[in-house]
Coordinates of N, CA and C in Angstrom, one line a residue:
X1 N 68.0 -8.8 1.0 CA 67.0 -8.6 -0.1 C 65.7 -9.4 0.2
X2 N 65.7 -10.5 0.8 CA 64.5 -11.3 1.2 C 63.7 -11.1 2.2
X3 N 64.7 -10.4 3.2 CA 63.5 -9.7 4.4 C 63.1 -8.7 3.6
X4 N 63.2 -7.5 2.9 CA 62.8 -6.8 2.3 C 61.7 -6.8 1.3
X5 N 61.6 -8.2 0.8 CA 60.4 -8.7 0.2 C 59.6 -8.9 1.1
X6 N 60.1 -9.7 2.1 CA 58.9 -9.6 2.7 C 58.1 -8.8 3.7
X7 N 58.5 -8.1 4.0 CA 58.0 -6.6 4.8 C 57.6 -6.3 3.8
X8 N 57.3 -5.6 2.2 CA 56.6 -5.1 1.3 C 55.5 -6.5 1.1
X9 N 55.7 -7.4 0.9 CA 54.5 -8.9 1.0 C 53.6 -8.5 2.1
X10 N 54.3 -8.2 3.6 CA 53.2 -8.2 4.7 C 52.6 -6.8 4.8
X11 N 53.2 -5.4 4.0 CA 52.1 -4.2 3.8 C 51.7 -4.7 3.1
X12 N 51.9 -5.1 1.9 CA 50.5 -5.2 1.0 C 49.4 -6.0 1.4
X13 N 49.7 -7.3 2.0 CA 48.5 -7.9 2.4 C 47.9 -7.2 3.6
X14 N 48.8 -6.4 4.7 CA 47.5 -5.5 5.8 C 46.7 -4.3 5.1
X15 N 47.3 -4.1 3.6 CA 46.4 -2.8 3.3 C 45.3 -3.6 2.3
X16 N 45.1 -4.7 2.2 CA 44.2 -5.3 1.4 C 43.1 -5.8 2.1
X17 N 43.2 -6.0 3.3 CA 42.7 -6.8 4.5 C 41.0 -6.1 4.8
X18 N 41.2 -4.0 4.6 CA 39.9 -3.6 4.9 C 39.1 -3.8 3.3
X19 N 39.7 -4.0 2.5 CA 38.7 -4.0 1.1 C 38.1 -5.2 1.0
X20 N 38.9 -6.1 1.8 CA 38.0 -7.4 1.9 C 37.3 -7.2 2.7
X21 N 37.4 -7.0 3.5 CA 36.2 -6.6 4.6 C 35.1 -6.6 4.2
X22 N 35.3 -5.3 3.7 CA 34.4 -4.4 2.8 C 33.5 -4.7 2.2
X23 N 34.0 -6.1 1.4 CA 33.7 -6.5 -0.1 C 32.5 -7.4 0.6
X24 N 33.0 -8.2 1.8 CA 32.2 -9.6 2.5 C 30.8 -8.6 3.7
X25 N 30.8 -7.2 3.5 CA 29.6 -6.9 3.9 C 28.0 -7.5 3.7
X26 N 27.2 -7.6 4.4 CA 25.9 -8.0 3.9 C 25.3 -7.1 3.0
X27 N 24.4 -7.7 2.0 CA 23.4 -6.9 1.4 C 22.4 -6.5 2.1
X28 N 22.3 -5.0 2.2 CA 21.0 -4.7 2.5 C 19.6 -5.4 1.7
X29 N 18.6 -5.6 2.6 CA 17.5 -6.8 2.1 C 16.7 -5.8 0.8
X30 N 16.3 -6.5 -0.1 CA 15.7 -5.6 -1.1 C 14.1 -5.3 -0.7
X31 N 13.6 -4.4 -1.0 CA 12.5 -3.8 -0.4 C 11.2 -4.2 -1.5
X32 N 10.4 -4.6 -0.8 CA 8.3 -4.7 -1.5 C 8.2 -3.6 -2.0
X33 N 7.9 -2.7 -3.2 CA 7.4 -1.6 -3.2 C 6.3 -2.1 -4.6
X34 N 5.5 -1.2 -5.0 CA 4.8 -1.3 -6.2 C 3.9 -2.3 -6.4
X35 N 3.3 -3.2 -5.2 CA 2.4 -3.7 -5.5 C 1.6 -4.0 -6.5
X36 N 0.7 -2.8 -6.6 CA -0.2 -2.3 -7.3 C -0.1 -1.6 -8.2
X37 N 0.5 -1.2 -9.1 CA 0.2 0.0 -10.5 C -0.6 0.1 -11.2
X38 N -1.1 1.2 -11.8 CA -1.9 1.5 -12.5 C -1.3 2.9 -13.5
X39 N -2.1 3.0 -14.8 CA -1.6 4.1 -15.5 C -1.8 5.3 -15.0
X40 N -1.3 6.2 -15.2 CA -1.7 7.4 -15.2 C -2.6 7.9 -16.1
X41 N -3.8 9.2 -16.0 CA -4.2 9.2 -16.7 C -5.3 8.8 -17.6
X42 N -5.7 7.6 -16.7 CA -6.7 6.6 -17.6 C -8.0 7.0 -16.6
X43 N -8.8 7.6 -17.2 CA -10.4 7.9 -17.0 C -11.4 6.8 -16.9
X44 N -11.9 6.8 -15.4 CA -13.2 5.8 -15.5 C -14.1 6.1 -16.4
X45 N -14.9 5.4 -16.6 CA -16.1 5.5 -17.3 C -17.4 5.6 -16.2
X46 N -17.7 6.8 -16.3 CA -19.1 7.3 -15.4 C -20.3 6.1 -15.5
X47 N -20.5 6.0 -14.3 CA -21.8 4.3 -14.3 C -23.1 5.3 -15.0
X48 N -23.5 4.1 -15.8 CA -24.5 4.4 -16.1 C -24.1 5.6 -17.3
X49 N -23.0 5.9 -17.7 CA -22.8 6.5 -19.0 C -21.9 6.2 -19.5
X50 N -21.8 5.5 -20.5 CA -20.6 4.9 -21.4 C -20.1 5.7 -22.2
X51 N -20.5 6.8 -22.8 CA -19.3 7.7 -23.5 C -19.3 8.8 -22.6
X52 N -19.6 8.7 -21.2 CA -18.8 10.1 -20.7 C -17.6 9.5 -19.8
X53 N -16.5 10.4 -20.1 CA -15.4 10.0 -19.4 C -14.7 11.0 -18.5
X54 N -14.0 10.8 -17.4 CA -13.7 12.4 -17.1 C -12.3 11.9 -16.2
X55 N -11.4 12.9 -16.6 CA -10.3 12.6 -15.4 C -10.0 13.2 -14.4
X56 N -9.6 12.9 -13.6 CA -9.1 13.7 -12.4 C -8.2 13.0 -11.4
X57 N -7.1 14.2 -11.4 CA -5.6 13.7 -11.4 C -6.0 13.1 -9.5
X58 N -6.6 13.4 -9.0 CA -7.1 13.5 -7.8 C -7.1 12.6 -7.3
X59 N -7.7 11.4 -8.3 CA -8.6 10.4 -8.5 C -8.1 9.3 -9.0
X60 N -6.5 9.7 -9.6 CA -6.5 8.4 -10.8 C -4.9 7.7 -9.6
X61 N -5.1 6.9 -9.8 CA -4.2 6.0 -9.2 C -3.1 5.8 -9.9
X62 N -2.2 5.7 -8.7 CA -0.4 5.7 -9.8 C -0.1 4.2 -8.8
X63 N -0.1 4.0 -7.7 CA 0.6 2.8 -7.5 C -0.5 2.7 -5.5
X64 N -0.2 1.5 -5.4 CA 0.0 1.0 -3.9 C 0.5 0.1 -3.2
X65 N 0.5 0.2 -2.0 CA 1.3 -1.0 -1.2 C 0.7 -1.5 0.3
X66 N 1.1 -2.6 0.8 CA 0.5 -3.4 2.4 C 1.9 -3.5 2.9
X67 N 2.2 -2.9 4.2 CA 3.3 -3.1 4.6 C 3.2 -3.2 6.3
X68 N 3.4 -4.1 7.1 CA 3.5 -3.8 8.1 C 5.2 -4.8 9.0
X69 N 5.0 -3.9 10.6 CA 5.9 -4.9 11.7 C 5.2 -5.7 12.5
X70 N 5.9 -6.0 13.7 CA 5.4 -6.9 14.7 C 3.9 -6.0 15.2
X71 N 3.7 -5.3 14.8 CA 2.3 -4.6 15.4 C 1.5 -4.2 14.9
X72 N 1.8 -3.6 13.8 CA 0.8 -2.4 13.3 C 1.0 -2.9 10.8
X73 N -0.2 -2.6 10.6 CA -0.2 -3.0 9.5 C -0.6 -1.4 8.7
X74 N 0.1 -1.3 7.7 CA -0.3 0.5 6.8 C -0.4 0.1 5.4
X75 N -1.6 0.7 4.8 CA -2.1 1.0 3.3 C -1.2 2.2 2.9
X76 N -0.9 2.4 2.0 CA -0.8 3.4 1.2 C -1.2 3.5 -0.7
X77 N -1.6 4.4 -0.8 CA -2.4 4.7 -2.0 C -1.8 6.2 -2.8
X78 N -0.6 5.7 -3.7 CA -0.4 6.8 -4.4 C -1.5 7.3 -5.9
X79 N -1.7 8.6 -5.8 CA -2.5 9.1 -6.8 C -1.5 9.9 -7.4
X80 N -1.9 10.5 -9.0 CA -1.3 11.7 -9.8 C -0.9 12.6 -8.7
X81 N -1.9 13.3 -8.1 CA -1.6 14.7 -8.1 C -3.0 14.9 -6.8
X82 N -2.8 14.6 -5.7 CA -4.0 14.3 -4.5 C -4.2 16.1 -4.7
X83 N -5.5 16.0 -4.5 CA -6.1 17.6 -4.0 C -7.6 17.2 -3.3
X84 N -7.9 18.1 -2.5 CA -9.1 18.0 -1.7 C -9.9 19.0 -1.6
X85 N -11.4 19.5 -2.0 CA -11.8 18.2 -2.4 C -11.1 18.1 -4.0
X86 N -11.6 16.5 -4.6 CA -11.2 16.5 -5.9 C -12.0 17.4 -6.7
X87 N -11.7 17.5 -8.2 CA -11.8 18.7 -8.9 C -13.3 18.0 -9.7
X88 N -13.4 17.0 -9.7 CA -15.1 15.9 -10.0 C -15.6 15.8 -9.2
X89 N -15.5 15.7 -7.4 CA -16.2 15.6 -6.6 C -16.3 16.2 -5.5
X90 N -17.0 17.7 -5.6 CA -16.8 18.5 -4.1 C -16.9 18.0 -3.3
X91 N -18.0 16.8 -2.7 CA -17.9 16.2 -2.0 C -17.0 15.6 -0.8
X92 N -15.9 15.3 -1.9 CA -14.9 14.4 -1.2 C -14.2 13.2 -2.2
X93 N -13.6 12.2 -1.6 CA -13.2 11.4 -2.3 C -13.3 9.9 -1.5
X94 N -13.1 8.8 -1.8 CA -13.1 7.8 -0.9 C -11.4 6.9 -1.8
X95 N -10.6 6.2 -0.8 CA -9.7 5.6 -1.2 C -9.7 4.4 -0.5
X96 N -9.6 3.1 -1.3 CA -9.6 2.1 -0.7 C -8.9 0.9 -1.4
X97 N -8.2 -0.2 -0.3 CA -7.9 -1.3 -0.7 C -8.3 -2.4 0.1
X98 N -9.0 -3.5 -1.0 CA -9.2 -4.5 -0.4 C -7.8 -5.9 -0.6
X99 N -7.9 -6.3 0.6 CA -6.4 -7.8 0.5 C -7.4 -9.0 0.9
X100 N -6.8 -10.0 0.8 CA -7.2 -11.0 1.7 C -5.4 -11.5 2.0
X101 N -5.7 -12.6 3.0 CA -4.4 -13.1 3.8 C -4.1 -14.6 3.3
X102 N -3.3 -15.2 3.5 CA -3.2 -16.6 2.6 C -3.4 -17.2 3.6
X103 N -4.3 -18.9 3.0 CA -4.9 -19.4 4.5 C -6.1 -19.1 5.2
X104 N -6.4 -17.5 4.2 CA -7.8 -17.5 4.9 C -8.6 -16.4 3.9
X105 N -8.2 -17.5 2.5 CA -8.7 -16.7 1.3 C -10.2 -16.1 1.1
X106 N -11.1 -16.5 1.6 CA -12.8 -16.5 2.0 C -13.0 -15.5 2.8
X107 N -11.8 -14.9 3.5 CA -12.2 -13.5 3.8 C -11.7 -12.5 3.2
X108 N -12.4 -11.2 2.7 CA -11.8 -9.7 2.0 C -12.1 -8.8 2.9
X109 N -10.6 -8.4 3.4 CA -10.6 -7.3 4.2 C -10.3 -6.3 3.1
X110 N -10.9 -5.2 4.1 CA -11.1 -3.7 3.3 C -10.0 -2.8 4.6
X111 N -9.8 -1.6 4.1 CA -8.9 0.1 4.6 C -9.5 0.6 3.6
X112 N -10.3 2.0 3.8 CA -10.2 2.8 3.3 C -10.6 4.2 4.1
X113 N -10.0 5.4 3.2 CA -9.8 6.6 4.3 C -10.8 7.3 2.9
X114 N -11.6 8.4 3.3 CA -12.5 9.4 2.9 C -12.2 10.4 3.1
X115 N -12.3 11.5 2.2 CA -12.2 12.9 2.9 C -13.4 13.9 2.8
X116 N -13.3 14.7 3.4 CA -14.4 15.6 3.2 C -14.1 16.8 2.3
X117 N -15.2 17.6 2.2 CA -14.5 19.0 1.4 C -13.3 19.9 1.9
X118 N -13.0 19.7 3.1 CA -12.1 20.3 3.4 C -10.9 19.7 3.6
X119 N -10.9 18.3 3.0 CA -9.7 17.1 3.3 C -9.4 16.8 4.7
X120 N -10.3 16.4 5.7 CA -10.9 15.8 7.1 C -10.9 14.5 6.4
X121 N -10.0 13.3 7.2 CA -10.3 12.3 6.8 C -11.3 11.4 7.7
X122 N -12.2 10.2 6.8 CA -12.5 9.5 8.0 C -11.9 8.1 7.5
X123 N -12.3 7.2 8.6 CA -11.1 6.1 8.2 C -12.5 4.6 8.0
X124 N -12.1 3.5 8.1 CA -12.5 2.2 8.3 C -11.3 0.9 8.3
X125 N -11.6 -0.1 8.9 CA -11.0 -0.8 8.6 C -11.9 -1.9 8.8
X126 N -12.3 -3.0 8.0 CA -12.7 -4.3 8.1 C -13.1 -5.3 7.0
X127 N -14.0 -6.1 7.1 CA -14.2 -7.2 5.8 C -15.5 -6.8 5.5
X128 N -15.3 -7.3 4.5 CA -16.7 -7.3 2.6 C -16.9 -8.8 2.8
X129 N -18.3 -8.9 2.2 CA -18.8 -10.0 1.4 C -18.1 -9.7 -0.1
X130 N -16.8 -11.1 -0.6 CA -17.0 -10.8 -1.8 C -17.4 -9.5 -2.5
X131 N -19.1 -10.8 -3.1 CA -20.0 -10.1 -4.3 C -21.0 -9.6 -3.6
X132 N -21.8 -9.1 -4.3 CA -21.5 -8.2 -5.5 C -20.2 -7.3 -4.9
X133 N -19.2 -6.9 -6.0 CA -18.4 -5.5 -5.4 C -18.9 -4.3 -4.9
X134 N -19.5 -3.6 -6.0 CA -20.4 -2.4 -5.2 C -21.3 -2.3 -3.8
X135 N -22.1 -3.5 -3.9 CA -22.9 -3.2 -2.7 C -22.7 -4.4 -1.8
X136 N -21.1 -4.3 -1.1 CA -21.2 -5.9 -0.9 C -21.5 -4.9 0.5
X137 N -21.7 -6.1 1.7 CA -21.8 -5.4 3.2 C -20.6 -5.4 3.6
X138 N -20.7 -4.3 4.9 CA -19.1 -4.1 5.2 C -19.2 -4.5 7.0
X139 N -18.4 -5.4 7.2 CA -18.2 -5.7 8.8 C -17.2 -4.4 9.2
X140 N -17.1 -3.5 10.0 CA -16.5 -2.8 10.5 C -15.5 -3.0 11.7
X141 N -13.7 -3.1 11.6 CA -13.9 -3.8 12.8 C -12.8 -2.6 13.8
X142 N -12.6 -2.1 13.1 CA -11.9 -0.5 13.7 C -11.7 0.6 12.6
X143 N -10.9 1.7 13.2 CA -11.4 2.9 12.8 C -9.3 3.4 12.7
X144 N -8.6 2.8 11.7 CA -7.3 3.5 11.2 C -7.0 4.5 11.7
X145 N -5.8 5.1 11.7 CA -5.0 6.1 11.6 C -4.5 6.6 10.5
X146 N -5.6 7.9 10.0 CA -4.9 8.0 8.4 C -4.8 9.3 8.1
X147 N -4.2 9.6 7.1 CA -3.2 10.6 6.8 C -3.1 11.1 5.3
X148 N -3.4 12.1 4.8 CA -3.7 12.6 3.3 C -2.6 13.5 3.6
X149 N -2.0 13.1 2.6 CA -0.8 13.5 2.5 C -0.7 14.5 0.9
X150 N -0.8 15.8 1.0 CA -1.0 16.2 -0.4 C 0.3 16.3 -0.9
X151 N 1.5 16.8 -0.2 CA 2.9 17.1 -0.4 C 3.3 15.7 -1.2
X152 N 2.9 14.4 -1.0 CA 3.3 13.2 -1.5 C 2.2 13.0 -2.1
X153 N 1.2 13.3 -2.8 CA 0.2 12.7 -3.4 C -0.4 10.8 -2.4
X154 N -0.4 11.1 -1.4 CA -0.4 9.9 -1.0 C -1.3 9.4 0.6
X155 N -2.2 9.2 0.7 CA -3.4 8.6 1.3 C -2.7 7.2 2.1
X156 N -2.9 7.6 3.3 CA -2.5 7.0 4.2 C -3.3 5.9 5.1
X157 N -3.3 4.7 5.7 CA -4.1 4.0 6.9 C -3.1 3.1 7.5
X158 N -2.9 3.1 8.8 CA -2.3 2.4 9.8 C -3.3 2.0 10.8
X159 N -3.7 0.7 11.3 CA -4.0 -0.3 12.3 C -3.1 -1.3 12.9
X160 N -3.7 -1.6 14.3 CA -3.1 -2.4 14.8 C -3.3 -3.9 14.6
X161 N -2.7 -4.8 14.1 CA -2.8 -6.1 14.1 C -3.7 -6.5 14.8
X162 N -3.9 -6.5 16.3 CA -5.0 -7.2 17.0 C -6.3 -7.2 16.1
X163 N -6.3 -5.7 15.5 CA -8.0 -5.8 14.7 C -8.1 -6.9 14.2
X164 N -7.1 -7.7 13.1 CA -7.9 -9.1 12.9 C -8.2 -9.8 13.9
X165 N -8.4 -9.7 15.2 CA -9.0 -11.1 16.0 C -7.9 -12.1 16.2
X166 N -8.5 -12.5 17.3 CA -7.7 -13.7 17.9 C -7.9 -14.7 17.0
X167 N -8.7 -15.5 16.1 CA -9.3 -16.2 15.7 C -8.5 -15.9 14.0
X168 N -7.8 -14.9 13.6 CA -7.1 -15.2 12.7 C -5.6 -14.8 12.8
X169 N -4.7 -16.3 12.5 CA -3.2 -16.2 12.8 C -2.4 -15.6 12.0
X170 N -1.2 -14.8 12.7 CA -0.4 -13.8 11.3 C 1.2 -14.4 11.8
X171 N 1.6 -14.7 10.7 CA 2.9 -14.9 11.6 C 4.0 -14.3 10.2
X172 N 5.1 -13.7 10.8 CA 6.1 -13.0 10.3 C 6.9 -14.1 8.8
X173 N 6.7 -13.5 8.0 CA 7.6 -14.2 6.8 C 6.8 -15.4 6.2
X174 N 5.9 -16.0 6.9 CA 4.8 -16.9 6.5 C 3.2 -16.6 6.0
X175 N 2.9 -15.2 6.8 CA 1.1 -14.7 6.5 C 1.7 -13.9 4.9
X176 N 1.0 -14.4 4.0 CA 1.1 -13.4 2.9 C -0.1 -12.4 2.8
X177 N 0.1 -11.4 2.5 CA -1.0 -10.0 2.1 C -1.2 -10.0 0.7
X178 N -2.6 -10.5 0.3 CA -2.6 -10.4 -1.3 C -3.4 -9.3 -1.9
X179 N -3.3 -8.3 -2.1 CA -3.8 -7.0 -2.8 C -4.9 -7.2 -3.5
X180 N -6.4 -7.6 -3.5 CA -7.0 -7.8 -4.3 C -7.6 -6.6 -5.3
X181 N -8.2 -5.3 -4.8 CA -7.9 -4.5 -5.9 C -7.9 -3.0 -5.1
X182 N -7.8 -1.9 -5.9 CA -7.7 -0.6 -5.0 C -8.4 0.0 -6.0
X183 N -9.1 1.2 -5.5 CA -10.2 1.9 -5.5 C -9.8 3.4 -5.3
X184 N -10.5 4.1 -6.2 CA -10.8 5.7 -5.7 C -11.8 6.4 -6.6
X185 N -12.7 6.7 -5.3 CA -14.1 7.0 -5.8 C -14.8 8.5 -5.5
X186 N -15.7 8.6 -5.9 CA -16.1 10.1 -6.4 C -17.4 9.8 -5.1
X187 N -17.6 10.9 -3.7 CA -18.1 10.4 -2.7 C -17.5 10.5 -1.5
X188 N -18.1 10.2 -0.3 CA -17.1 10.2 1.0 C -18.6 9.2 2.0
X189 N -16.9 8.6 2.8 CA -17.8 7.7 3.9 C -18.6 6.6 3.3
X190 N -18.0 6.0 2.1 CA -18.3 4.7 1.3 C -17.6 4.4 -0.1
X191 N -17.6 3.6 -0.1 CA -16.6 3.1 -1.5 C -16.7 4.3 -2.6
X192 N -17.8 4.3 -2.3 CA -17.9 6.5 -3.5 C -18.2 5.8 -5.1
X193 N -18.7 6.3 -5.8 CA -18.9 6.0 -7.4 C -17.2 5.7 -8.3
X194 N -17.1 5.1 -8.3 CA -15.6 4.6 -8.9 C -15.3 5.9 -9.7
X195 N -13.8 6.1 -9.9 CA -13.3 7.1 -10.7 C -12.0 6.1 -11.3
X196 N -11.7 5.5 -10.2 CA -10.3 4.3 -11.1 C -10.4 3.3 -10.2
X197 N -9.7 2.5 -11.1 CA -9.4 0.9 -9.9 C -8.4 0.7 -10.3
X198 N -7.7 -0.7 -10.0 CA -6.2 -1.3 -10.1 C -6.5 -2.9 -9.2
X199 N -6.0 -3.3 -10.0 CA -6.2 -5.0 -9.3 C -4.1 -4.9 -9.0
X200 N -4.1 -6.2 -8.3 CA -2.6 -6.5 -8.0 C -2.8 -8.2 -7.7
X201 N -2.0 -8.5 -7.7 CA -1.6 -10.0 -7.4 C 0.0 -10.0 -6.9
X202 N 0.7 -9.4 -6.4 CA 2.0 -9.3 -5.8 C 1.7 -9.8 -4.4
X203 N 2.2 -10.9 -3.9 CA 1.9 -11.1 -2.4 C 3.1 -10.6 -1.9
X204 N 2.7 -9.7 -0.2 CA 4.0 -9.3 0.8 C 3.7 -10.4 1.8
X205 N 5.1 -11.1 1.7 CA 4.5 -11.8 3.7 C 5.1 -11.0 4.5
X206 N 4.0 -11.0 5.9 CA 4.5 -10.1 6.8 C 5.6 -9.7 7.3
X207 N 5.5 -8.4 7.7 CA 6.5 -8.1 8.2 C 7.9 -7.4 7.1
X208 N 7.6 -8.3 6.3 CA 8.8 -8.4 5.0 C 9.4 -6.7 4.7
X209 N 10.5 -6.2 4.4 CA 11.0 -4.9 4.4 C 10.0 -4.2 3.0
X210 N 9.7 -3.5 3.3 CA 9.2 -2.5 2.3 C 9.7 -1.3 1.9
X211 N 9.3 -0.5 1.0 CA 9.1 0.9 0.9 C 8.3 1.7 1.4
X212 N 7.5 1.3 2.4 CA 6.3 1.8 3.3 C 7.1 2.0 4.8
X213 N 7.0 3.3 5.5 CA 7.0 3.7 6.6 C 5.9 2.9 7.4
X214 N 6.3 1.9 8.3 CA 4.7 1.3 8.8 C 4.6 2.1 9.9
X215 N 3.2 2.4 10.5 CA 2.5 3.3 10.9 C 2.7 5.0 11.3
X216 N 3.3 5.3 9.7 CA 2.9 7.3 9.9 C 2.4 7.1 8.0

């Protein structure tokens, strides 16, 4: 009777052995997403006219994010419902975010991608003066890889890291990315006449896992 206990003692403990396993897996790392939100819905107020208001799903901002790896750094900029051109501005549209990096708060880097009337994007990547917002000057310091994505409502920019310069340090899990505000404007081939904004304060440090595909 006692060997017989214990042969049922030693199955039960080898069929217990994979659920512990199991159980002692790592967590997958939890992912950056959402930066930036904004309402849906909410109408700029046209410059220079205070009771005119106009929406356009085109235009109005739902969320964004800064996500990169060891190489390459990507914007994304989700809107309602992206169409090109927008339905306020034949023209085009312009989408943009400016960040700065921790450690080197005195500078505002800008991405932003433009479209044309036929949703041709063009791209930019570099730093602003601060102030004023509207007309601050823009250093140019390359030209993104970007991607309007109408199937995802979602406006794309990917660069290479080197564009910041030798002269500013990024290092993995230490450089934070601080979202200063996002943009989408009525226009193409410059910040465009606002149609919505979104500020953020969520810092990513580099590298860090996201919800961002970095560079597509």
């Amino acid at each position: 009777m006692l060997a017989h206990r214990t042969l049922v003692l030693a199955l039960v403990t080898s069929l217990a052995l994979p659920a512990l396993g199991a159980a002692a897996a790592p967590k997958k790392p939890k992912l950056i997403c959402n930066m930036v939100l904004d309402d849906k819905g909410d109408p700029y107020v046209l410059r220079q006219q205070p009771d005119a208001k106009q929406a356009d799903d085109a235009l109005d901002l739902v969320s964004a994010d800064i996500a990169s790896n060891a190489t390459t750094m990507t914007m994304v900029i989700r809107l309602a419902k992206l169409a090109v051109p927008p339905a306020t501005s034949p023209v085009g549209g312009t989408y943009q975010v400016t960040f700065t990096l921790s450690g080197n708060d005195e500078t505002l880097y800008y991405a932003l991608v433009s479209t044309d009337p036929s949703g041709a994007p063009f791209s930019e990547f570099g730093t602003r003066d601060a102030l004023p917002a509207v007309t601050s000057v823009a250093t140019v310091l390359g030209t993104p890889t970007a991607v309007v994505d109408l199937a995802k409502s979602q406006v794309r920019a990917s660069w290479p890291l080197s564009l910041f310069g030798s002269g500013v340090t990024l290092k993995k899990g230490v450089t934070k990315v601080f979202p200063v505000e996002v943009t989408a404007g009525r226009g193409t081939h410059g910040r465009g006449v606002f149609a919505d904004d979104a500020t953020g304060s969520k810092g990513y440090p580099l590298g860090a896992p996201s919800c961002v595909t970095v560079g597509k």
